[in-house]
Amino acid sequence: FTPVMAVAARTPRTRLQPRASPRRTHVRGRCTPPSSPAPGGSAPTPGSSRLVDPSSPEESADEAAAAICRFVTNNGKTKSMLQVELYVPPIFRSDLDDWPGGIRQQFQVAAPMVERMLLEVRRVANGELDGRLTPEVIDNADAVGLWSSPKLLCVLHPTAETLNTIVERSQEPSCQVVILVNPQWTTRESQVISDFGIGPWRQRAEDFLSQFTTAFSQVERRVSGVTARVVRSYPERYVLIHEDAEIASFEDEPTLAEIKSALAESGVGDEAGGLFERLKGQFMFNANSLK
């Protein structure tokens, strides 16, 4: 199909850090050794997690496609409503900002990842999702891209302002799979004013979004002075990873407080070593910055 690059250009491949073996697993308040594979290398038992942390945009797209296909297969004939969070490497990072060009610059990197993901999903579907896949940009200012075929709908950077369009397009009788990639809205309950407004408008939006399941998620979090990643690939648990080692696993997407607690219990981050270690770390950071 024709790539959707009305606001973007393809970018070079960028690799992240390689993975290492898992360290230990923290499950909602307790730490246990990570699950060991059964003899013969069989899949993990229910409730355990396999370490999935793609190290390049291509691997992220491929793993997201695999997770989507697993969900669609398990979902049978029911319409599959899925959310995907792709880690978009900040290849345009400046001294002041990861993305000096904003969301349109992110689109340049994310759009080829989405296109690769969709091509892989259609290949694995083996004809079940055939039909011309048409790309379009439905909001140029916010770089909202949409790919559609009679059976599939995928939206990159969906916003509260474009949600009505997404709802309408997803309700086409032939549509079997709906995928939202890297949504730009905030749905945290602590938010006083929702991105979707108030009253019935907010309720309708949240009712629609409640139908979605996270198929794949790879996000980076800066917590307690360290950078960690939270990764989930359906049907596995959410896994917290620091320096290529598994720190914790969670049934649901962990909050920042839960990430901070898991890092501290694993001896990682500012909270792990007390005031002295935090002051020491700050001193070393300042010293290195002056070199």
C-alpha positions as a Markdown table, in Angstrom:
| # | Residue | x | y | z |
|---|---|---|---|---|
| 1 | Phe | 0.0 | 0.0 | 0.0 |
| 2 | Thr | 1.0 | 3.6 | -0.3 |
| 3 | Pro | 2.9 | 4.9 | 2.8 |
| 4 | Val | 1.3 | 7.8 | 4.7 |
| 5 | Met | 4.1 | 10.3 | 4.7 |
| 6 | Ala | 2.2 | 13.6 | 4.0 |
| 7 | Val | 3.8 | 15.1 | 7.1 |
| 8 | Ala | 6.9 | 12.8 | 7.3 |
| 9 | Ala | 9.9 | 11.3 | 5.6 |
| 10 | Arg | 11.3 | 7.8 | 6.3 |
| 11 | Thr | 14.2 | 7.8 | 8.8 |
| 12 | Pro | 17.2 | 5.6 | 9.4 |
| 13 | Arg | 17.2 | 2.6 | 11.7 |
| 14 | Thr | 18.1 | 3.4 | 15.2 |
| 15 | Arg | 19.0 | 0.7 | 17.8 |
| 16 | Leu | 18.4 | 0.8 | 21.5 |
| 17 | Gln | 20.5 | -1.0 | 24.1 |
| 18 | Pro | 20.8 | -4.8 | 23.8 |
| 19 | Arg | 18.9 | -7.0 | 26.3 |
| 20 | Ala | 20.4 | -9.1 | 29.1 |
| 21 | Ser | 19.1 | -12.0 | 31.2 |
| 22 | Pro | 16.4 | -11.2 | 33.9 |
| 23 | Arg | 17.4 | -10.4 | 37.4 |
| 24 | Arg | 14.3 | -10.9 | 39.7 |
| 25 | Thr | 10.6 | -10.3 | 39.7 |
| 26 | His | 8.6 | -8.1 | 42.0 |
| 27 | Val | 4.9 | -9.0 | 42.0 |
| 28 | Arg | 2.7 | -6.5 | 43.7 |
| 29 | Gly | 4.7 | -6.1 | 46.9 |
| 30 | Arg | 6.8 | -9.2 | 47.0 |
| 31 | Cys | 10.0 | -10.2 | 45.2 |
| 32 | Thr | 10.5 | -13.7 | 43.8 |
| 33 | Pro | 12.9 | -15.3 | 41.4 |
| 34 | Pro | 11.9 | -15.0 | 37.8 |
| 35 | Ser | 10.0 | -17.9 | 36.3 |
| 36 | Ser | 12.3 | -20.5 | 34.7 |
| 37 | Pro | 11.3 | -22.1 | 31.4 |
| 38 | Ala | 10.0 | -25.6 | 31.6 |
| 39 | Pro | 12.2 | -28.4 | 30.2 |
| 40 | Gly | 12.3 | -28.2 | 26.4 |
| 41 | Gly | 11.8 | -24.5 | 26.3 |
| 42 | Ser | 8.0 | -24.4 | 26.6 |
| 43 | Ala | 6.1 | -21.2 | 27.0 |
| 44 | Pro | 5.8 | -19.6 | 30.5 |
| 45 | Thr | 3.0 | -20.7 | 32.7 |
| 46 | Pro | -0.1 | -18.4 | 33.2 |
| 47 | Gly | 0.8 | -15.5 | 35.4 |
| 48 | Ser | 4.5 | -15.5 | 34.6 |
| 49 | Ser | 6.2 | -13.2 | 32.1 |
| 50 | Arg | 8.7 | -13.6 | 29.3 |
| 51 | Leu | 11.2 | -10.9 | 28.9 |
| 52 | Val | 10.2 | -8.9 | 25.8 |
| 53 | Asp | 12.2 | -5.7 | 25.2 |
| 54 | Pro | 12.7 | -5.0 | 21.5 |
| 55 | Ser | 15.9 | -3.2 | 20.8 |
| 56 | Ser | 15.1 | -1.4 | 17.5 |
| 57 | Pro | 12.1 | 0.2 | 15.8 |
| 58 | Glu | 11.9 | -2.8 | 13.5 |
| 59 | Glu | 11.8 | -5.2 | 16.3 |
| 60 | Ser | 9.2 | -3.1 | 18.2 |
| 61 | Ala | 6.9 | -3.1 | 15.1 |
| 62 | Asp | 7.3 | -6.9 | 14.6 |
| 63 | Glu | 6.6 | -7.7 | 18.3 |
| 64 | Ala | 3.6 | -5.4 | 18.3 |
| 65 | Ala | 2.3 | -7.2 | 15.2 |
| 66 | Ala | 2.8 | -10.6 | 16.8 |
| 67 | Ala | 1.0 | -9.5 | 19.9 |
| 68 | Ile | -1.9 | -8.2 | 17.8 |
| 69 | Cys | -2.2 | -11.4 | 15.9 |
| 70 | Arg | -2.2 | -13.5 | 19.1 |
| 71 | Phe | -5.1 | -11.4 | 20.5 |
| 72 | Val | -7.1 | -11.5 | 17.2 |
| 73 | Thr | -6.6 | -15.3 | 17.1 |
| 74 | Asn | -7.8 | -15.7 | 20.6 |
| 75 | Asn | -10.7 | -13.3 | 20.1 |
| 76 | Gly | -12.2 | -15.4 | 17.4 |
| 77 | Lys | -15.0 | -13.7 | 15.4 |
| 78 | Thr | -15.5 | -10.9 | 17.9 |
| 79 | Lys | -14.2 | -7.4 | 16.8 |
| 80 | Ser | -10.7 | -6.8 | 18.2 |
| 81 | Met | -10.2 | -3.4 | 19.8 |
| 82 | Leu | -6.5 | -2.9 | 20.6 |
| 83 | Gln | -4.1 | -0.3 | 21.8 |
| 84 | Val | -0.4 | -0.2 | 21.0 |
| 85 | Glu | 2.3 | 1.9 | 22.7 |
| 86 | Leu | 5.4 | 2.0 | 20.5 |
| 87 | Tyr | 8.6 | 3.4 | 21.9 |
| 88 | Val | 9.7 | 6.0 | 19.3 |
| 89 | Pro | 13.5 | 6.6 | 19.6 |
| 90 | Pro | 14.3 | 10.3 | 19.9 |
| 91 | Ile | 16.7 | 10.4 | 17.0 |
| 92 | Phe | 16.3 | 14.2 | 16.7 |
| 93 | Arg | 17.1 | 14.9 | 20.3 |
| 94 | Ser | 18.6 | 18.2 | 21.2 |
| 95 | Asp | 20.2 | 19.5 | 24.4 |
| 96 | Leu | 16.9 | 21.0 | 25.4 |
| 97 | Asp | 14.2 | 18.6 | 24.1 |
| 98 | Asp | 13.8 | 15.0 | 22.9 |
| 99 | Trp | 11.6 | 16.2 | 20.1 |
| 100 | Pro | 12.4 | 19.9 | 19.2 |
| 101 | Gly | 10.0 | 19.5 | 16.2 |
| 102 | Gly | 7.1 | 18.3 | 18.3 |
| 103 | Ile | 4.5 | 15.7 | 17.4 |
| 104 | Arg | 5.0 | 16.1 | 13.7 |
| 105 | Gln | 8.7 | 15.1 | 14.1 |
| 106 | Gln | 7.6 | 12.1 | 16.1 |
| 107 | Phe | 5.3 | 11.1 | 13.2 |
| 108 | Gln | 8.4 | 10.9 | 10.9 |
| 109 | Val | 9.8 | 8.1 | 13.0 |
| 110 | Ala | 6.5 | 6.4 | 14.1 |
| 111 | Ala | 4.7 | 6.2 | 10.8 |
| 112 | Pro | 7.2 | 3.7 | 9.2 |
| 113 | Met | 7.0 | 1.6 | 12.3 |
| 114 | Val | 3.2 | 1.5 | 12.1 |
| 115 | Glu | 3.3 | 0.6 | 8.4 |
| 116 | Arg | 5.7 | -2.2 | 9.1 |
| 117 | Met | 3.5 | -3.5 | 11.9 |
| 118 | Leu | 0.4 | -3.4 | 9.7 |
| 119 | Leu | 2.1 | -5.2 | 6.8 |
| 120 | Glu | 3.2 | -7.9 | 9.2 |
| 121 | Val | -0.3 | -8.3 | 10.7 |
| 122 | Arg | -1.8 | -8.7 | 7.3 |
| 123 | Arg | 0.8 | -11.2 | 6.3 |
| 124 | Val | 0.2 | -13.3 | 9.3 |
| 125 | Ala | -3.6 | -13.0 | 8.9 |
| 126 | Asn | -3.1 | -15.0 | 5.7 |
| 127 | Gly | -5.9 | -13.3 | 3.7 |
| 128 | Glu | -8.3 | -12.7 | 6.6 |
| 129 | Leu | -7.6 | -8.9 | 6.6 |
| 130 | Asp | -7.1 | -8.5 | 2.8 |
| 131 | Gly | -8.4 | -5.4 | 1.1 |
| 132 | Arg | -6.7 | -2.2 | 0.0 |
| 133 | Leu | -5.2 | -0.4 | 3.0 |
| 134 | Thr | -5.6 | 3.3 | 2.4 |
| 135 | Pro | -3.5 | 5.9 | 4.4 |
| 136 | Glu | -4.6 | 9.4 | 5.2 |
| 137 | Val | -3.8 | 12.2 | 7.6 |
| 138 | Ile | -7.0 | 13.2 | 9.5 |
| 139 | Asp | -5.4 | 16.0 | 11.5 |
| 140 | Asn | -2.3 | 17.6 | 10.0 |
| 141 | Ala | -1.6 | 19.9 | 13.0 |
| 142 | Asp | -1.5 | 17.1 | 15.5 |
| 143 | Ala | 0.0 | 14.6 | 13.0 |
| 144 | Val | -2.9 | 12.0 | 13.3 |
| 145 | Gly | -2.4 | 9.3 | 10.7 |
| 146 | Leu | -5.1 | 6.8 | 9.8 |
| 147 | Trp | -4.8 | 3.5 | 7.8 |
| 148 | Ser | -8.0 | 1.8 | 6.7 |
| 149 | Ser | -9.3 | -1.1 | 4.8 |
| 150 | Pro | -12.8 | -2.7 | 4.8 |
| 151 | Lys | -11.7 | -5.0 | 7.7 |
| 152 | Leu | -9.0 | -3.0 | 9.5 |
| 153 | Leu | -8.6 | 0.5 | 11.0 |
| 154 | Cys | -5.4 | 1.8 | 12.6 |
| 155 | Val | -4.9 | 5.4 | 13.9 |
| 156 | Leu | -1.5 | 6.8 | 14.9 |
| 157 | His | -1.5 | 9.7 | 17.5 |
| 158 | Pro | -5.3 | 9.7 | 18.0 |
| 159 | Thr | -6.5 | 12.8 | 19.9 |
| 160 | Ala | -9.7 | 13.7 | 21.8 |
| 161 | Glu | -10.6 | 15.9 | 18.9 |
| 162 | Thr | -10.4 | 13.0 | 16.4 |
| 163 | Leu | -12.2 | 10.4 | 18.5 |
| 164 | Asn | -15.6 | 11.0 | 16.9 |
| 165 | Thr | -14.1 | 10.2 | 13.5 |
| 166 | Ile | -12.5 | 7.1 | 14.9 |
| 167 | Val | -15.8 | 5.9 | 16.5 |
| 168 | Glu | -17.7 | 6.4 | 13.3 |
| 169 | Arg | -15.1 | 4.6 | 11.2 |
| 170 | Ser | -14.8 | 1.7 | 13.6 |
| 171 | Gln | -18.5 | 1.1 | 13.5 |
| 172 | Glu | -18.4 | 0.1 | 9.8 |
| 173 | Pro | -20.1 | -3.4 | 9.7 |
| 174 | Ser | -17.1 | -5.0 | 7.9 |
| 175 | Cys | -14.4 | -3.6 | 10.3 |
| 176 | Gln | -12.9 | -6.5 | 12.3 |
| 177 | Val | -9.8 | -5.0 | 13.9 |
| 178 | Val | -9.3 | -1.5 | 15.4 |
| 179 | Ile | -5.8 | -0.4 | 16.6 |
| 180 | Leu | -5.0 | 2.9 | 18.4 |
| 181 | Val | -1.2 | 3.6 | 18.4 |
| 182 | Asn | 0.3 | 6.1 | 20.8 |
| 183 | Pro | -2.8 | 8.0 | 21.9 |
| 184 | Gln | -2.3 | 11.6 | 22.8 |
| 185 | Trp | -5.0 | 11.9 | 25.4 |
| 186 | Thr | -4.7 | 11.4 | 29.2 |
| 187 | Thr | -7.2 | 9.2 | 30.9 |
| 188 | Arg | -5.8 | 9.2 | 34.5 |
| 189 | Glu | -8.5 | 9.4 | 37.1 |
| 190 | Ser | -6.5 | 12.0 | 39.0 |
| 191 | Gln | -7.0 | 14.5 | 36.1 |
| 192 | Val | -9.5 | 17.1 | 37.2 |
| 193 | Ile | -10.6 | 18.1 | 33.6 |
| 194 | Ser | -10.6 | 15.2 | 31.2 |
| 195 | Asp | -9.3 | 15.6 | 27.6 |
| 196 | Phe | -12.8 | 14.4 | 26.6 |
| 197 | Gly | -14.7 | 17.2 | 28.4 |
| 198 | Ile | -17.3 | 16.6 | 31.2 |
| 199 | Gly | -20.6 | 14.8 | 31.7 |
| 200 | Pro | -22.0 | 12.7 | 28.8 |
| 201 | Trp | -19.2 | 13.6 | 26.4 |
| 202 | Arg | -16.6 | 12.3 | 28.7 |
| 203 | Gln | -18.7 | 9.2 | 29.5 |
| 204 | Arg | -19.2 | 8.3 | 25.9 |
| 205 | Ala | -15.5 | 8.6 | 25.2 |
| 206 | Glu | -14.5 | 6.5 | 28.2 |
| 207 | Asp | -17.1 | 3.9 | 27.4 |
| 208 | Phe | -15.7 | 3.5 | 23.9 |
| 209 | Leu | -12.1 | 3.3 | 25.1 |
| 210 | Ser | -12.9 | 0.8 | 27.8 |
| 211 | Gln | -13.4 | -1.8 | 25.0 |
| 212 | Phe | -9.7 | -1.6 | 24.1 |
| 213 | Thr | -7.0 | -4.0 | 25.3 |
| 214 | Thr | -3.3 | -3.2 | 25.3 |
| 215 | Ala | -1.8 | -5.7 | 22.9 |
| 216 | Phe | 1.8 | -4.2 | 23.1 |
| 217 | Ser | 3.4 | -1.5 | 25.1 |
| 218 | Gln | 7.0 | -0.3 | 25.4 |
| 219 | Val | 7.4 | 2.9 | 27.3 |
| 220 | Glu | 10.3 | 4.6 | 28.9 |
| 221 | Arg | 10.0 | 6.1 | 32.4 |
| 222 | Arg | 12.4 | 8.4 | 34.3 |
| 223 | Val | 11.9 | 7.5 | 38.0 |
| 224 | Ser | 14.1 | 8.0 | 41.1 |
| 225 | Gly | 17.0 | 9.3 | 39.0 |
| 226 | Val | 17.1 | 6.3 | 36.7 |
| 227 | Thr | 15.6 | 5.4 | 33.3 |
| 228 | Ala | 13.5 | 2.2 | 33.1 |
| 229 | Arg | 11.2 | 0.7 | 30.6 |
| 230 | Val | 7.8 | -0.9 | 31.0 |
| 231 | Val | 7.0 | -3.5 | 28.4 |
| 232 | Arg | 3.9 | -5.7 | 27.7 |
| 233 | Ser | 3.3 | -8.1 | 24.9 |
| 234 | Tyr | -0.1 | -9.9 | 24.9 |
| 235 | Pro | -0.8 | -12.1 | 26.7 |
| 236 | Glu | 2.1 | -11.6 | 29.1 |
| 237 | Arg | 2.3 | -9.3 | 32.1 |
| 238 | Tyr | 3.8 | -5.8 | 32.2 |
| 239 | Val | 7.5 | -6.1 | 32.9 |
| 240 | Leu | 9.7 | -3.4 | 34.4 |
| 241 | Ile | 13.2 | -3.4 | 33.0 |
| 242 | His | 16.3 | -1.5 | 34.1 |
| 243 | Glu | 19.7 | -1.8 | 32.5 |
| 244 | Asp | 18.5 | -4.7 | 30.4 |
| 245 | Ala | 17.4 | -6.7 | 33.5 |
| 246 | Glu | 13.9 | -7.6 | 34.6 |
| 247 | Ile | 13.1 | -5.8 | 37.9 |
| 248 | Ala | 9.4 | -6.4 | 38.3 |
| 249 | Ser | 6.2 | -7.8 | 36.7 |
| 250 | Phe | 2.7 | -6.5 | 37.1 |
| 251 | Glu | -0.8 | -7.8 | 36.1 |
| 252 | Asp | -1.9 | -4.2 | 35.2 |
| 253 | Glu | 0.1 | -1.2 | 33.9 |
| 254 | Pro | 2.1 | 0.0 | 36.9 |
| 255 | Thr | 1.8 | 3.5 | 38.2 |
| 256 | Leu | 4.8 | 5.7 | 38.8 |
| 257 | Ala | 4.5 | 5.0 | 42.5 |
| 258 | Glu | 4.6 | 1.2 | 41.9 |
| 259 | Ile | 7.6 | 1.6 | 39.6 |
| 260 | Lys | 9.4 | 3.7 | 42.2 |
| 261 | Ser | 8.7 | 1.1 | 44.9 |
| 262 | Ala | 9.8 | -1.8 | 42.8 |
| 263 | Leu | 13.1 | -0.1 | 41.8 |
| 264 | Ala | 13.8 | 0.8 | 45.5 |
| 265 | Glu | 13.1 | -2.8 | 46.6 |
| 266 | Ser | 15.6 | -4.0 | 44.0 |
| 267 | Gly | 18.2 | -1.5 | 45.2 |
| 268 | Val | 17.9 | 0.8 | 42.2 |
| 269 | Gly | 17.4 | 4.5 | 42.1 |
| 270 | Asp | 17.5 | 7.5 | 44.5 |
| 271 | Glu | 15.2 | 5.9 | 47.0 |
| 272 | Ala | 17.3 | 2.7 | 47.4 |
| 273 | Gly | 20.4 | 4.2 | 49.1 |
| 274 | Gly | 19.0 | 6.8 | 51.4 |
| 275 | Leu | 20.1 | 10.5 | 51.7 |
| 276 | Phe | 23.8 | 9.8 | 51.5 |
| 277 | Glu | 23.6 | 7.9 | 48.3 |
| 278 | Arg | 21.4 | 10.5 | 46.7 |
| 279 | Leu | 23.8 | 13.3 | 47.6 |
| 280 | Lys | 26.7 | 11.2 | 46.4 |
| 281 | Gly | 24.9 | 10.5 | 43.1 |
| 282 | Gln | 24.1 | 14.2 | 42.6 |
| 283 | Phe | 27.8 | 15.1 | 43.4 |
| 284 | Met | 29.0 | 12.6 | 40.7 |
| 285 | Phe | 26.5 | 13.9 | 38.2 |
| 286 | Asn | 27.6 | 17.5 | 38.7 |
| 287 | Ala | 31.3 | 16.5 | 38.5 |
| 288 | Asn | 30.8 | 14.6 | 35.3 |
| 289 | Ser | 28.8 | 17.5 | 33.8 |
| 290 | Leu | 31.8 | 19.8 | 34.3 |
| 291 | Lys | 34.2 | 17.6 | 32.4 |
